[in-house]
Tab-separated table of C-alpha atoms in Angstrom:
chain	number	residue	atom	x	y	z
A	1	MET	CA	-264.322	40.958	1.611
A	2	SER	CA	-265.837	38.627	4.186
A	3	THR	CA	-265.662	38.961	7.932
A	4	PRO	CA	-264.458	36.155	10.020
A	5	PHE	CA	-267.388	36.389	12.571
A	6	LEU	CA	-271.069	36.729	11.861
A	7	LEU	CA	-271.558	38.410	15.260
A	8	SER	CA	-269.316	40.334	17.680
A	9	VAL	CA	-270.663	40.459	21.219
A	10	ILE	CA	-269.233	43.400	23.175
A	11	ILE	CA	-269.445	43.186	26.948
A	12	PRO	CA	-268.368	46.198	28.983
A	13	CYS	CA	-267.441	45.316	32.567
A	14	TYR	CA	-266.950	47.634	35.498
A	15	ASN	CA	-267.099	46.021	38.855
A	16	CYS	CA	-269.210	43.146	38.008
A	17	GLN	CA	-267.359	40.391	39.790
A	18	ASP	CA	-270.589	38.911	41.089
A	19	TYR	CA	-272.235	38.748	37.600
A	20	ILE	CA	-269.742	38.474	34.820
A	21	SER	CA	-269.182	34.738	34.829
A	22	GLU	CA	-272.935	34.055	34.617
A	23	CYS	CA	-273.173	36.766	31.891
A	24	LEU	CA	-270.340	35.070	29.830
A	25	GLN	CA	-271.885	31.654	30.434
A	26	SER	CA	-275.320	32.849	29.031
A	27	VAL	CA	-273.559	33.774	25.861
A	28	CYS	CA	-270.942	30.963	25.594
A	29	SER	CA	-273.436	28.214	26.208
A	30	GLN	CA	-275.434	29.197	23.025
A	31	VAL	CA	-272.880	30.261	20.373
A	32	ASP	CA	-270.297	28.600	18.154
A	33	ASP	CA	-267.148	29.845	16.405
A	34	SER	CA	-269.086	32.263	14.188
A	35	VAL	CA	-269.370	34.579	17.126
A	36	GLU	CA	-266.570	36.537	18.796
A	37	ILE	CA	-266.854	37.644	22.403
A	38	ILE	CA	-265.019	40.714	23.512
A	39	VAL	CA	-265.135	41.810	27.170
A	40	ILE	CA	-263.915	45.290	27.966
A	41	ASN	CA	-262.596	45.607	31.527
A	42	ASP	CA	-263.289	49.183	32.081
A	43	GLY	CA	-260.865	49.756	35.025
A	44	SER	CA	-262.639	47.450	37.513
A	45	THR	CA	-261.475	47.916	41.078
A	46	ASP	CA	-262.932	44.503	42.374
A	47	ASN	CA	-262.175	41.031	41.107
A	48	SER	CA	-263.859	41.304	37.776
A	49	LEU	CA	-260.782	40.725	35.788
A	50	LYS	CA	-259.916	37.647	37.852
A	51	GLU	CA	-263.380	36.306	37.264
A	52	ILE	CA	-263.131	36.894	33.564
A	53	GLU	CA	-259.723	35.284	33.389
A	54	SER	CA	-260.939	32.264	35.377
A	55	PHE	CA	-263.907	31.938	33.028
A	56	ILE	CA	-261.707	32.057	29.960
A	57	LYS	CA	-259.400	29.335	31.289
A	58	LYS	CA	-262.460	26.972	31.704
A	59	SER	CA	-264.281	27.903	28.529
A	60	THR	CA	-264.155	26.153	25.195
A	61	GLN	CA	-265.362	29.303	23.537
A	62	THR	CA	-262.797	32.032	22.641
A	63	VAL	CA	-263.310	35.062	24.761
A	64	ARG	CA	-261.038	38.142	24.298
A	65	VAL	CA	-260.592	40.607	27.175
A	66	ILE	CA	-259.302	44.154	26.715
A	67	SER	CA	-258.455	46.081	29.798
A	68	GLN	CA	-258.494	49.884	30.017
A	69	GLU	CA	-258.526	52.629	32.501
A	70	ASN	CA	-262.116	53.531	33.715
A	71	GLN	CA	-263.640	55.659	30.924
A	72	GLY	CA	-267.305	54.740	31.238
A	73	ILE	CA	-269.589	52.453	29.424
A	74	SER	CA	-269.849	54.416	26.137
A	75	ILE	CA	-266.155	54.559	25.587
A	76	ALA	CA	-265.791	50.925	26.683
A	77	ARG	CA	-268.513	49.901	24.140
A	78	ASN	CA	-266.915	52.116	21.389
A	79	ASN	CA	-263.453	50.481	22.081
A	80	GLY	CA	-265.078	47.062	21.878
A	81	ILE	CA	-266.749	47.954	18.531
A	82	GLU	CA	-263.419	49.258	17.242
A	83	ALA	CA	-261.739	45.945	18.178
A	84	SER	CA	-264.467	43.765	16.681
A	85	SER	CA	-264.453	42.122	13.349
A	86	GLY	CA	-267.971	40.655	13.140
A	87	LYS	CA	-270.538	41.453	10.403
A	88	TYR	CA	-272.935	42.450	13.185
A	89	ILE	CA	-272.597	43.715	16.703
A	90	ALA	CA	-274.478	42.939	19.841
A	91	LEU	CA	-274.083	44.823	23.088
A	92	LEU	CA	-274.542	43.166	26.475
A	93	ASP	CA	-273.752	44.672	29.897
A	94	GLY	CA	-271.598	42.667	32.305
A	95	ASP	CA	-274.379	42.204	34.788
A	96	ASP	CA	-276.968	41.064	32.229
A	97	LEU	CA	-277.801	37.759	30.658
A	98	TRP	CA	-278.783	36.579	27.143
A	99	ALA	CA	-282.160	34.880	27.151
A	100	PRO	CA	-281.781	31.068	26.811
A	101	SER	CA	-282.991	31.022	23.162
A	102	PHE	CA	-281.402	34.402	22.011
A	103	TRP	CA	-278.852	32.908	19.526
A	104	GLU	CA	-281.376	30.350	18.263
A	105	LYS	CA	-283.788	33.145	17.428
A	106	ILE	CA	-281.443	35.863	16.216
A	107	ARG	CA	-279.016	33.738	14.045
A	108	PRO	CA	-281.590	33.151	11.262
A	109	VAL	CA	-282.402	36.787	11.215
A	110	ILE	CA	-278.885	38.020	10.682
A	111	GLU	CA	-277.927	35.284	8.280
């Protein structure tokens, strides 16, 4: 059985309205349709969800968002992993960025 994605990127987000768009851009600017991006909105009380939805509307990359009540980063990551379908999983926090050459370097390793 083959998986539809080579990599699933799980991004938990709790009150990251100032960072989440840049985080998503750092991933989306590098990947193709072999990568799925799943953002877990972990009960944010700021405008994080609006920022994510705004990014999704402008993006050519498919980004899936799952909203849940605040349960903490570990449960958010686990829920993202459970929802993923990639052969491999990468975790990235909502206030972090991928290095500009991350996908270029990691793709040959996981292929």
